[in-house]
Structures are given as C-alpha cells and as structure tokens.
GROMACS .gro file of C-alpha atoms in nm:
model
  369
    1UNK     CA    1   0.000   0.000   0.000
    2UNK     CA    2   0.113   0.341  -0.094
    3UNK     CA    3   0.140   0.550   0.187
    4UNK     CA    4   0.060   0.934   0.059
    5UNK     CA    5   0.061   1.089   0.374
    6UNK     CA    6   0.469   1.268   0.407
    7UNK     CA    7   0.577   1.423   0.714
    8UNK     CA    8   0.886   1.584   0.487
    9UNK     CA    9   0.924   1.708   0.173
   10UNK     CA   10   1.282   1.634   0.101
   11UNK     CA   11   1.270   1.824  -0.242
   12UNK     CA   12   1.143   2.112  -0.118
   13UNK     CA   13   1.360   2.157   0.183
   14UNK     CA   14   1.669   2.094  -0.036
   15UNK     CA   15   1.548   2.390  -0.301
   16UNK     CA   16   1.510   2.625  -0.021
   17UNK     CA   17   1.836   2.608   0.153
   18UNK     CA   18   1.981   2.797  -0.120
   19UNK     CA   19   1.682   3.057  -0.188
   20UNK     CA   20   1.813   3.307  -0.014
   21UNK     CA   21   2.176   3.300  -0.213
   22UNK     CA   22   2.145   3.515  -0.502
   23UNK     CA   23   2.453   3.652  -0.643
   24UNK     CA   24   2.505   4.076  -0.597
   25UNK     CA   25   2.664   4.242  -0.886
   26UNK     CA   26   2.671   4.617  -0.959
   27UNK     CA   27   2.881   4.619  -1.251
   28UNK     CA   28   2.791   4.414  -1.542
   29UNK     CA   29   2.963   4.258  -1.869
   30UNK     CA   30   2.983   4.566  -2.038
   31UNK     CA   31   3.075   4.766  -1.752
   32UNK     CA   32   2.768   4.948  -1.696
   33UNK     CA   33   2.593   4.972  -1.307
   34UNK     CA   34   2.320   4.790  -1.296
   35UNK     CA   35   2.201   4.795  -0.902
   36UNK     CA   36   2.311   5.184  -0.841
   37UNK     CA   37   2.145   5.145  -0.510
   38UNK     CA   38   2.479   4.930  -0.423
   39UNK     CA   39   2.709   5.140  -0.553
   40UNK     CA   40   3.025   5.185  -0.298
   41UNK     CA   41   3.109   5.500  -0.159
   42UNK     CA   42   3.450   5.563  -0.342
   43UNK     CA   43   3.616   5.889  -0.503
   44UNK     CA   44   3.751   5.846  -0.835
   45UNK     CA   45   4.105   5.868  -0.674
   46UNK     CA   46   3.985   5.560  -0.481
   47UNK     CA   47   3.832   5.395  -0.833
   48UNK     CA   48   4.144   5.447  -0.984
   49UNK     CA   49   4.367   5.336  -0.748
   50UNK     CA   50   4.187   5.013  -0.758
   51UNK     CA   51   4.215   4.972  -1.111
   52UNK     CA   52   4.607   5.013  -1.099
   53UNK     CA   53   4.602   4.745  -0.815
   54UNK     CA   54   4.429   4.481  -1.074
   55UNK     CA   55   4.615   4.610  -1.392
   56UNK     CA   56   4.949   4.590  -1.151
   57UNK     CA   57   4.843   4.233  -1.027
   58UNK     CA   58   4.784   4.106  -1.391
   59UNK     CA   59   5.098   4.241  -1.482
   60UNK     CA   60   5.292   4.045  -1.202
   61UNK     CA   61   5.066   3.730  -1.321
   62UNK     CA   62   5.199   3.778  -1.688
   63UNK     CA   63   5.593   3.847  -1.536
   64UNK     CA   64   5.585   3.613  -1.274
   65UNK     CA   65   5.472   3.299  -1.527
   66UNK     CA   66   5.762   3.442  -1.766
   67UNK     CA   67   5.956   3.415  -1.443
   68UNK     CA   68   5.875   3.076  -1.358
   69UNK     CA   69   5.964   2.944  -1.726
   70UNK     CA   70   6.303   3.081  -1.700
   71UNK     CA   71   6.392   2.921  -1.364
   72UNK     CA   72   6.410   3.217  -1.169
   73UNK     CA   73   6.099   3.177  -0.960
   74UNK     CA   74   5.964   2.855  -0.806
   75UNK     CA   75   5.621   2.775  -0.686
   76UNK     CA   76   5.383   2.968  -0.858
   77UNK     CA   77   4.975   2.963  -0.871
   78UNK     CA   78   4.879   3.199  -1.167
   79UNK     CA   79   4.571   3.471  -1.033
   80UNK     CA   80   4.479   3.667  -1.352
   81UNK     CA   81   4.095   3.632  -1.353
   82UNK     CA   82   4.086   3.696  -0.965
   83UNK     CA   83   4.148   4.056  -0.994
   84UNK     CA   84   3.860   4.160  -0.840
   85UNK     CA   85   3.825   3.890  -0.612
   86UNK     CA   86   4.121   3.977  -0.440
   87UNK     CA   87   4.230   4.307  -0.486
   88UNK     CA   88   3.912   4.439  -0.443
   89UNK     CA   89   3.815   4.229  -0.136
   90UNK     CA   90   4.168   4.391  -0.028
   91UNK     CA   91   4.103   4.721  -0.056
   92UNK     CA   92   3.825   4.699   0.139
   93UNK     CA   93   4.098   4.628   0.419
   94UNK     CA   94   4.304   4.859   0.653
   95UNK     CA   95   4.672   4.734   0.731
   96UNK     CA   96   4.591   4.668   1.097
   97UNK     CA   97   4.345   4.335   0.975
   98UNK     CA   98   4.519   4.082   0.982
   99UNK     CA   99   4.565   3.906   0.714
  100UNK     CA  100   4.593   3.505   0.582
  101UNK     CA  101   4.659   3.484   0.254
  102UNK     CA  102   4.632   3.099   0.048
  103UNK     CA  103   4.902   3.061  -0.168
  104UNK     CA  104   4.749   3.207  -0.446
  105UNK     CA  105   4.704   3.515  -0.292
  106UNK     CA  106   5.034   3.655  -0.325
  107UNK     CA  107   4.904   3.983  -0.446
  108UNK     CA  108   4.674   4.095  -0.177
  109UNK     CA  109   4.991   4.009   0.042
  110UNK     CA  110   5.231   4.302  -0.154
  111UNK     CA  111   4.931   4.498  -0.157
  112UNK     CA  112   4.913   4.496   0.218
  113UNK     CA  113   5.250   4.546   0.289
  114UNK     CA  114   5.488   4.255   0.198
  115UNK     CA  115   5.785   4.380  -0.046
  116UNK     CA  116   5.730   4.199  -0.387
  117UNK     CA  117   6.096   4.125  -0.361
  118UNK     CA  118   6.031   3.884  -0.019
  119UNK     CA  119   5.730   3.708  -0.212
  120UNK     CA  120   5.941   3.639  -0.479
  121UNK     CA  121   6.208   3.481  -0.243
  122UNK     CA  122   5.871   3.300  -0.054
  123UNK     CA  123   5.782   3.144  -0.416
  124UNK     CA  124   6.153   3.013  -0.405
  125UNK     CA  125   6.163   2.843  -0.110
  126UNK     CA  126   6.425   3.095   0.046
  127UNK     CA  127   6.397   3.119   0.448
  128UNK     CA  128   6.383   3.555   0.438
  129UNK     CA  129   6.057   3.498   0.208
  130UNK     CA  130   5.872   3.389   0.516
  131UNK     CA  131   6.084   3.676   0.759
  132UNK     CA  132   5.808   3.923   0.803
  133UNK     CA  133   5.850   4.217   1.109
  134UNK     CA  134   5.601   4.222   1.400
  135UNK     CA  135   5.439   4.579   1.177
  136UNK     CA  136   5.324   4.346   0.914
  137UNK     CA  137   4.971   4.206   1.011
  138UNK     CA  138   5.028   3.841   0.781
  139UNK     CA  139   5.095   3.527   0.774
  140UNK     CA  140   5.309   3.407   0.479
  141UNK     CA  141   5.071   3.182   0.246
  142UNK     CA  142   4.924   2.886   0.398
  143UNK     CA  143   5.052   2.575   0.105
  144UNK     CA  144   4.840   2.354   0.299
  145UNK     CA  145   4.475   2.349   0.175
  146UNK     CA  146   4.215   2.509   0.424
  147UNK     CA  147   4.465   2.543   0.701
  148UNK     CA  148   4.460   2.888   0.734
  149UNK     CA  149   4.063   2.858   0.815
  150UNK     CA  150   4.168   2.769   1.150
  151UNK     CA  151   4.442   3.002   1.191
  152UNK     CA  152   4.253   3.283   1.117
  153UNK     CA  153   3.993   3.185   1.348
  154UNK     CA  154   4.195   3.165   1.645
  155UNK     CA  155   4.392   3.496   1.574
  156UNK     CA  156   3.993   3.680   1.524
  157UNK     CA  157   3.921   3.497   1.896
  158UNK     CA  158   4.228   3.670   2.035
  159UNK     CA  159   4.156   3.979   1.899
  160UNK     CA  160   3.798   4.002   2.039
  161UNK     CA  161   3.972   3.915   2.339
  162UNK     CA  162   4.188   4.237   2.331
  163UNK     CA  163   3.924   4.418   2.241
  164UNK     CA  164   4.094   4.516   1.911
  165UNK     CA  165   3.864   4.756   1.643
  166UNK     CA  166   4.033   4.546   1.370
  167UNK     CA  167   3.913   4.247   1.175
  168UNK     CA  168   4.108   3.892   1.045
  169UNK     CA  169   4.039   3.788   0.694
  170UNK     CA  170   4.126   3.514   0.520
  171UNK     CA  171   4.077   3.320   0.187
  172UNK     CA  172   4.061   3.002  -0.003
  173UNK     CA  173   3.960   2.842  -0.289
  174UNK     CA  174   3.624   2.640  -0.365
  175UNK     CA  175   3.827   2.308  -0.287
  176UNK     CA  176   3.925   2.433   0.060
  177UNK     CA  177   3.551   2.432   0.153
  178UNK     CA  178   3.596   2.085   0.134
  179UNK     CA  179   3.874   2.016   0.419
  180UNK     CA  180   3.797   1.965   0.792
  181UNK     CA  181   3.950   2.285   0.841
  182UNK     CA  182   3.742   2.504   0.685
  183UNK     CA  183   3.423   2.334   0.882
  184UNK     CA  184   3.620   2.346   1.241
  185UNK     CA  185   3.692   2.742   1.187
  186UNK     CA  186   3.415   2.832   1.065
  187UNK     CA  187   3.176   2.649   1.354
  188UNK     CA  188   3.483   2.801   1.597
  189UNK     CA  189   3.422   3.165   1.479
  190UNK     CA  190   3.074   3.137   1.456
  191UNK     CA  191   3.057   3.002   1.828
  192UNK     CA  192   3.318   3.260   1.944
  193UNK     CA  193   3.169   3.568   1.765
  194UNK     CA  194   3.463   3.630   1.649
  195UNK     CA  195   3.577   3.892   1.406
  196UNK     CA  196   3.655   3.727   1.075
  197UNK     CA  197   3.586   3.766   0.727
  198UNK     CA  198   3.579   3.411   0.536
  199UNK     CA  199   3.640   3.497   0.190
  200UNK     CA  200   3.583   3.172  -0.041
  201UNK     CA  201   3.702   3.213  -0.385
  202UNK     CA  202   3.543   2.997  -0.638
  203UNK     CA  203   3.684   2.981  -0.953
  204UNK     CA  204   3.508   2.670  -1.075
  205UNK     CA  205   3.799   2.391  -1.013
  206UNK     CA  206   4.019   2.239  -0.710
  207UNK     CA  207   4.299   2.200  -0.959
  208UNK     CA  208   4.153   1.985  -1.192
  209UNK     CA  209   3.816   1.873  -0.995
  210UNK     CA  210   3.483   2.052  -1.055
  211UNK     CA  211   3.298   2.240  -0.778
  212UNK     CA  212   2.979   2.009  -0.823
  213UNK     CA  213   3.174   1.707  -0.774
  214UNK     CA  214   3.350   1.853  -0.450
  215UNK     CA  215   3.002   1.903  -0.316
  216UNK     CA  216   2.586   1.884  -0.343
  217UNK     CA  217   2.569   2.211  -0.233
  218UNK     CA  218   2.402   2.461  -0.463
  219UNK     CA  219   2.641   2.714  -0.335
  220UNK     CA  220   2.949   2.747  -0.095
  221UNK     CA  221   2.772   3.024   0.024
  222UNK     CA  222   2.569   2.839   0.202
  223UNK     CA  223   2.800   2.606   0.420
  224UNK     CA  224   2.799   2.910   0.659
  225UNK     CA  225   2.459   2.840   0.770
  226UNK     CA  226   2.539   2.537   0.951
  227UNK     CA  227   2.807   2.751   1.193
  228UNK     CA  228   2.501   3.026   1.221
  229UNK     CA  229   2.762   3.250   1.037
  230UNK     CA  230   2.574   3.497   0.767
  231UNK     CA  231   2.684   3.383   0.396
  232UNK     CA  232   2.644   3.604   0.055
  233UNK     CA  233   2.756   3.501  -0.245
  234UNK     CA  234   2.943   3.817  -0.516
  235UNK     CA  235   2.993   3.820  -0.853
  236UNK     CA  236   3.411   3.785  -0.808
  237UNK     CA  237   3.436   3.953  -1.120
  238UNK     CA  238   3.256   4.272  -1.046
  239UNK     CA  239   3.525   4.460  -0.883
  240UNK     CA  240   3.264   4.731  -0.687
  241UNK     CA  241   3.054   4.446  -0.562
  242UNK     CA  242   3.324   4.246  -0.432
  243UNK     CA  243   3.470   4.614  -0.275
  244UNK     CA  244   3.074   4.661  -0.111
  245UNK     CA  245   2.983   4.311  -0.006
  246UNK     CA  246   3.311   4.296   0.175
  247UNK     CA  247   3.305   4.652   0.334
  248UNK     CA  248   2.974   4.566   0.456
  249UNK     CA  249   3.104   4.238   0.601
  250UNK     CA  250   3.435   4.452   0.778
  251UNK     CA  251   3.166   4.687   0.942
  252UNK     CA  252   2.992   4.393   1.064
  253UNK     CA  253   3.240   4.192   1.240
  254UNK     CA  254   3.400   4.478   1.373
  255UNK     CA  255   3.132   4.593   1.549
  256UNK     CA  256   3.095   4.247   1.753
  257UNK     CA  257   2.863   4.063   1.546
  258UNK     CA  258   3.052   3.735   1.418
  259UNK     CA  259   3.219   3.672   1.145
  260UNK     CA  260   3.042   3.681   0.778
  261UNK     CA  261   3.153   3.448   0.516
  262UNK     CA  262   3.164   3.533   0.129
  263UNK     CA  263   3.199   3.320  -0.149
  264UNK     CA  264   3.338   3.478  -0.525
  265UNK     CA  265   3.208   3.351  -0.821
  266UNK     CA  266   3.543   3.395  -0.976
  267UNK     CA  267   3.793   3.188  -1.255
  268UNK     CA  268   4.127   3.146  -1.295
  269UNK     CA  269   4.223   3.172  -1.675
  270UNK     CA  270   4.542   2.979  -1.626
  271UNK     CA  271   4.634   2.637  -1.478
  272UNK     CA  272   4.613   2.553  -1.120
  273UNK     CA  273   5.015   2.634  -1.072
  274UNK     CA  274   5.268   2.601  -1.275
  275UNK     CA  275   5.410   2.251  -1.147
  276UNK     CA  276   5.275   2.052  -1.397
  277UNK     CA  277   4.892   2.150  -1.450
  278UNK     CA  278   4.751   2.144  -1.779
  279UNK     CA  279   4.384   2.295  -1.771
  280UNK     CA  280   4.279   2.176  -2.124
  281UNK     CA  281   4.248   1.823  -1.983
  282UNK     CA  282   3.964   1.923  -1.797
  283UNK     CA  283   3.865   2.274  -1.894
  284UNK     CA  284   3.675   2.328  -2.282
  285UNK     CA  285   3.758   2.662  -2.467
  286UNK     CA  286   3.377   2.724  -2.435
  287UNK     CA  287   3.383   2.747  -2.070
  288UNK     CA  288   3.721   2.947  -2.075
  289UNK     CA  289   3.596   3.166  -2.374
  290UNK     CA  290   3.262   3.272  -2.161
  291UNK     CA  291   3.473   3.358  -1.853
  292UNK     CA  292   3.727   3.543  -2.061
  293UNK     CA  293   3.368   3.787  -2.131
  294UNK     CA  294   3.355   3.871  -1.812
  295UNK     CA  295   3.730   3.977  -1.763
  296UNK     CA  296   3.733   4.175  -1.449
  297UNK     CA  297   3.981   4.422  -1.628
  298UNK     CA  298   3.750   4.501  -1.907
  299UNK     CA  299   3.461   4.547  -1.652
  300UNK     CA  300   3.638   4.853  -1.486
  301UNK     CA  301   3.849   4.944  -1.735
  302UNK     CA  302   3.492   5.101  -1.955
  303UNK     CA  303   3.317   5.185  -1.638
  304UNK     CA  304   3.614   5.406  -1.571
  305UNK     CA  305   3.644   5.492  -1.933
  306UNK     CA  306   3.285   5.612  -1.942
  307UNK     CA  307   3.326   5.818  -1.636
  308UNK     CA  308   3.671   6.004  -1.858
  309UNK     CA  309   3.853   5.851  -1.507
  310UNK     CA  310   4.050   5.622  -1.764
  311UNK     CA  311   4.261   5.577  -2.078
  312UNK     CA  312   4.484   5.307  -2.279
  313UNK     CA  313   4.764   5.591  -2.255
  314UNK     CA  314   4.746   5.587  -1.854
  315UNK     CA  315   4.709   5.200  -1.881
  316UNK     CA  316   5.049   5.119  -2.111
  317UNK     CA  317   5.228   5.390  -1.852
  318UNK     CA  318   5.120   5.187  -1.586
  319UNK     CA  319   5.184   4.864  -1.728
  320UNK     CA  320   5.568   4.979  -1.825
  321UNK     CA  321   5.609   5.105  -1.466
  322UNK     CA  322   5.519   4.758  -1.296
  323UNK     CA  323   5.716   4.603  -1.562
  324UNK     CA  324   6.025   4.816  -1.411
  325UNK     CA  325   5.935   4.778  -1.078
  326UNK     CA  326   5.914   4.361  -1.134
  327UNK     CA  327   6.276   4.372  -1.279
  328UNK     CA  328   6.418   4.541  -0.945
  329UNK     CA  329   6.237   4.324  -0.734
  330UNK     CA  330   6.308   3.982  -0.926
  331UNK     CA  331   6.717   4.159  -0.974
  332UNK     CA  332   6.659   4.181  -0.526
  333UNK     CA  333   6.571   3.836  -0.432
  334UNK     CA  334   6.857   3.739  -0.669
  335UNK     CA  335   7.115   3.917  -0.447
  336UNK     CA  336   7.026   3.771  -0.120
  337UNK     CA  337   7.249   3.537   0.052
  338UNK     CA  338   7.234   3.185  -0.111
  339UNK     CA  339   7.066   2.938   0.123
  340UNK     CA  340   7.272   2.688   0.382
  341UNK     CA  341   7.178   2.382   0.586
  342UNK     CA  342   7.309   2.548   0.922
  343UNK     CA  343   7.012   2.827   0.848
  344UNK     CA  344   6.754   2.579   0.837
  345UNK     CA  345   6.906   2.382   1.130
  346UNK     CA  346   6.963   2.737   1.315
  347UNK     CA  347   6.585   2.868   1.325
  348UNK     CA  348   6.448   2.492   1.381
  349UNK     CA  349   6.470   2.449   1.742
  350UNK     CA  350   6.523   2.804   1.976
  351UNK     CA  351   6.667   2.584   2.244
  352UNK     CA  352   6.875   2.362   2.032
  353UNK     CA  353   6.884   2.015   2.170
  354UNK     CA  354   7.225   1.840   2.137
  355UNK     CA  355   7.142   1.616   1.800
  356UNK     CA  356   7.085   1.981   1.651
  357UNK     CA  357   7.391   2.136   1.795
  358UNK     CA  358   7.570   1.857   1.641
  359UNK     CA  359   7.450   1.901   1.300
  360UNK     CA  360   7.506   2.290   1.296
  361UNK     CA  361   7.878   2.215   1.404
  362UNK     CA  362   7.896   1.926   1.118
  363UNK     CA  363   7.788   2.149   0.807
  364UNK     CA  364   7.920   2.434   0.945
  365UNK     CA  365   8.244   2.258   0.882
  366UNK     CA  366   8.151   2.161   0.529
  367UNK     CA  367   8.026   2.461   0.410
  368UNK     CA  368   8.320   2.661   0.510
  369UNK     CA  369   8.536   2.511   0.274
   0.00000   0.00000   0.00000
C-alpha cells in the first residue's frame, strides 16, 4: 500500500536552503551599473587606485609565469581572472586586519605590505621569504589546503579578546571548503563571535576537480549556515561588488557581530600552478571563452572609461612602470644570501637540543670550505 501521507518534503527543503543565495553584482559585462542602489562609496582617486592594483596584479601574473619558465621563480599559482576577487576584497581592508593569505594570494599580500621582492624569495623556497617584522599584520601563504581557516579563526578569537577595532580575513579556494578545516573554523568563529571575514574564492575547479563534484551544495555560500555565520555570495568579477559586499562584512564583524563568510564567483584563466597543471584536460575553450567575457579588467576598465577617469595611454604607462618595478624586485631576491643547511638547522629548534647542535657544528664545517 502506498502511503501518501509525508511528514517531509525532502525536495522542497533541499530547493530552499539555497533561496536566499542570489549573487550581488553592480557592474555588469559591459561595464555598466546595474544595481546603483549598491554602488560603494569611493572617489575616483579611490576607483582608480583600484584599477592600478588589478592592472598591476595582472601584470605580475603575466611576469611572474615568464619568471617561472626561465627558472628564476619557483612555486607559482597563476591569479589573472581573480582581480577583483582579491584586490578588491583587499582594498576593502586597513593594514591593521590581519591578514591570511592561500598561496594564491600573493598579491593581496604586496598589496598589504609585503615587499614583492620577499614574495618572490617566498615562491623560491628561500627562508627571508617567510621573515616578516612584528608591523606586518600576515601570515606568509598557507601551502596547505584550508589550514589557514583555522588560523585565522583563532587569531579573530584573540583579537575580540583584546578588544581590538580590527578584523582577520582570510581566503581560499572552492576546494578548501571541502577540508575539515574550513568546517572546524568556521563552527569556531561562529561560536566565538569572532571577528573574521571568510572569503571563499570559487573559480570553478580544485585544480583539476569541478565544484559540483567537491560538493551537493548549490552554493558554498551556504555552508555558513550550519556555523550560524551569515553567507552572501558576489559576482568575483565585479570589482565594486566584491569592494561593497566585503566593506559591509568589515563593518559587521567589527562591530561584535561574528564573522560573515563570502563566497566569489570567480575563474582562474590559467592552470592551477605552474608545477605541472595542464587545464585543457579538464577545462573546454567554451567554458574558458565565456569567462574570458567577463574579464574583471575590461569590466572597470569602460566603467572608468565612461566616467573620462580612464585611458589606454594611462594603462600602457602603468603597465611599463610595474614592468620596471618587477625587474628590481626579481634583480633583489637574486642578491640575497644563497641558502645553507646550518640556516635551516639554526631557526628549527630556539633551544637547540644536542642532536641539533651537532649538526650545525657538522655542516658548518663543510660549508666553510
């Protein structure tokens, strides 16, 4: 016998637990404001200076690949597509938040304060790359995936313990959403109230594994209901609505609120890193030819156009300038002091146990000759 009578609709609970997700954009394809009710509160010194940030952190993309292929930069996890995303998340910063960067997020890192020379020497492996002084509110990249969830969480505790005005924020990618990590400082923060901004960028893949494979949720947005954290989901490619939504989210945590997570619907036109990842095996040119429409760059570069804030004259200065300013940073990491065993050994242990002690006096022995 059929039984017709259903205490739950399954179905329908499943369709509304992401009803309340939709994406905010205020700048479209073309460049042109469509929700001018959202529109941030920025000068057009402050518009502009955003735009160099992105045509500056495209520019490092393009060098820093050219870099890589030469064998004079290591690890490397190209970002152009995820201008907005990050810079413009960023910017919505001060340099007292602390920051905890993934390891693609090498630019918001210079851009709060890390010389470009030091990230270079971080992308090498070199032990001053990860030197940073007590005035720089970071942690070097976190290689591990979703580790820095739970970093960031316990620095945002502390700080509501001081009492601090400031914020933490921190990012990964759609794949980190699916570690433990991500879950256990999320639920912490949420619990905690603490003041942290969860930035998820989702650019579609977890190197070469789609987002709807990695999960059944509709959106990544979403996963902060479970911690009782508020969630929105941005258009990552809309620079202004990636600046608003995560203003917005900065006001709110810092006024003792909880933490606010925000997922970027974002894409990352190259391959995972450059260690070996070829994105044609799993990307088609459709997808990347649809994304490539909604280049960030273009998106501000005719909204600023339009406004006369903007021209391909003050763009190929630019471009020439951060060309310059790449060579003298790349020409810096070269110069410092070649790596040893004893500095590894040295900064290992700060009281150096005897099987330590031995080693430092054994290389030191070989590596003076």
């Amino acid at each position: 016998m059929v039984n017709n009578k259903a205490a739950v609709n399954f179905e329908k609970l499943l369709s509304d637990e992401s009803q309340d997700f939709k994406t905010v954009q205020i700048l479209d394809e073309t460049g042109q404001v469509v929700n001018p009710e959202l529109m941030p509160d920025l000068s057009d010194d402050q518009l502009v200076e955003l735009m160099k940030q992105m045509v500056w952190s495209r520019v490092l993309d393009q060098r820093a690949t050219a870099l890589n292929r030469q064998g004079r930069l290591g690890f490397y996890a190209p970002t152009a597509g995820q201008e907005a995303s990050q810079l413009a998340s960023n910017f919505a910063m001060t340099k007292d938040d602390f920051l905890f960067p993934g390891y693609r997020d090498v630019p918001q890192l210079v851009q709060h304060g890390l010389p470009l020379s030091q990230a270079f020497l971080w992308s090498r492996g070199h032990i001053d790359g990860n030197k940073y002084p007590e005035s720089l509110k970071a942690m070097p990249p976190q290689i591990i995936i979703g580790a820095q969830y739970i970093q960031a969480m316990g620095v945002a505790v502390g700080m509501k313990k001081r009492q601090s005005e400031n914020a933490v924020y921190v990012y990964t990618g759609d794949g980190g959403t699916s570690q433990g990590d991500f879950y256990e400082g999320l639920n912490f923060a949420g619990a905690f109230k603490a003041p942290a901004i969860f930035v998820v960028q989702n650019n579609g893949f977890a190197i070469s594994v789609p987002r709807e494979k990695q999960t059944a949720a509709v959106t990544l947005a979403q996963k902060g209901v479970a911690a009782g954290i508020p969630a929105i989901q941005v258009d990552g490619m809309d620079p202004l609505a990636v600046y608003e939504v995560m203003k917005e989210a900065r006001e709110f945590t810092t006024a003792g609120n909880g933490p606010v997570l925000i997922e970027t619907l974002t894409y990352r036109y190259g391959p995972h890193t450059l260690s070996g990842d070829d994105p044609t095996r799993y990307r088609t040119k459709e997808t990347d030819d649809i994304w490539l429409k909604r280049d960030p760059l273009v998106r501000m570069r005719r909204f600023l156009t339009d406004k006369g804030l903007w021209s391909q004259d003050q763009e190929d200065q630019l471009i020439e300038q951060v060309k310059t300013d790449i060579k003298a940073a790349i020409n810096e990491a070269d110069a410092a002091p070649k790596q040893k065993v004893t500095d590894f050994l040295n900064v290992t242990f700060e009281d150096q146990p005897q099987n330590i002690k031995e080693q430092i006096a054994e290389y030191s022995a070989k590596e003076s000759n």
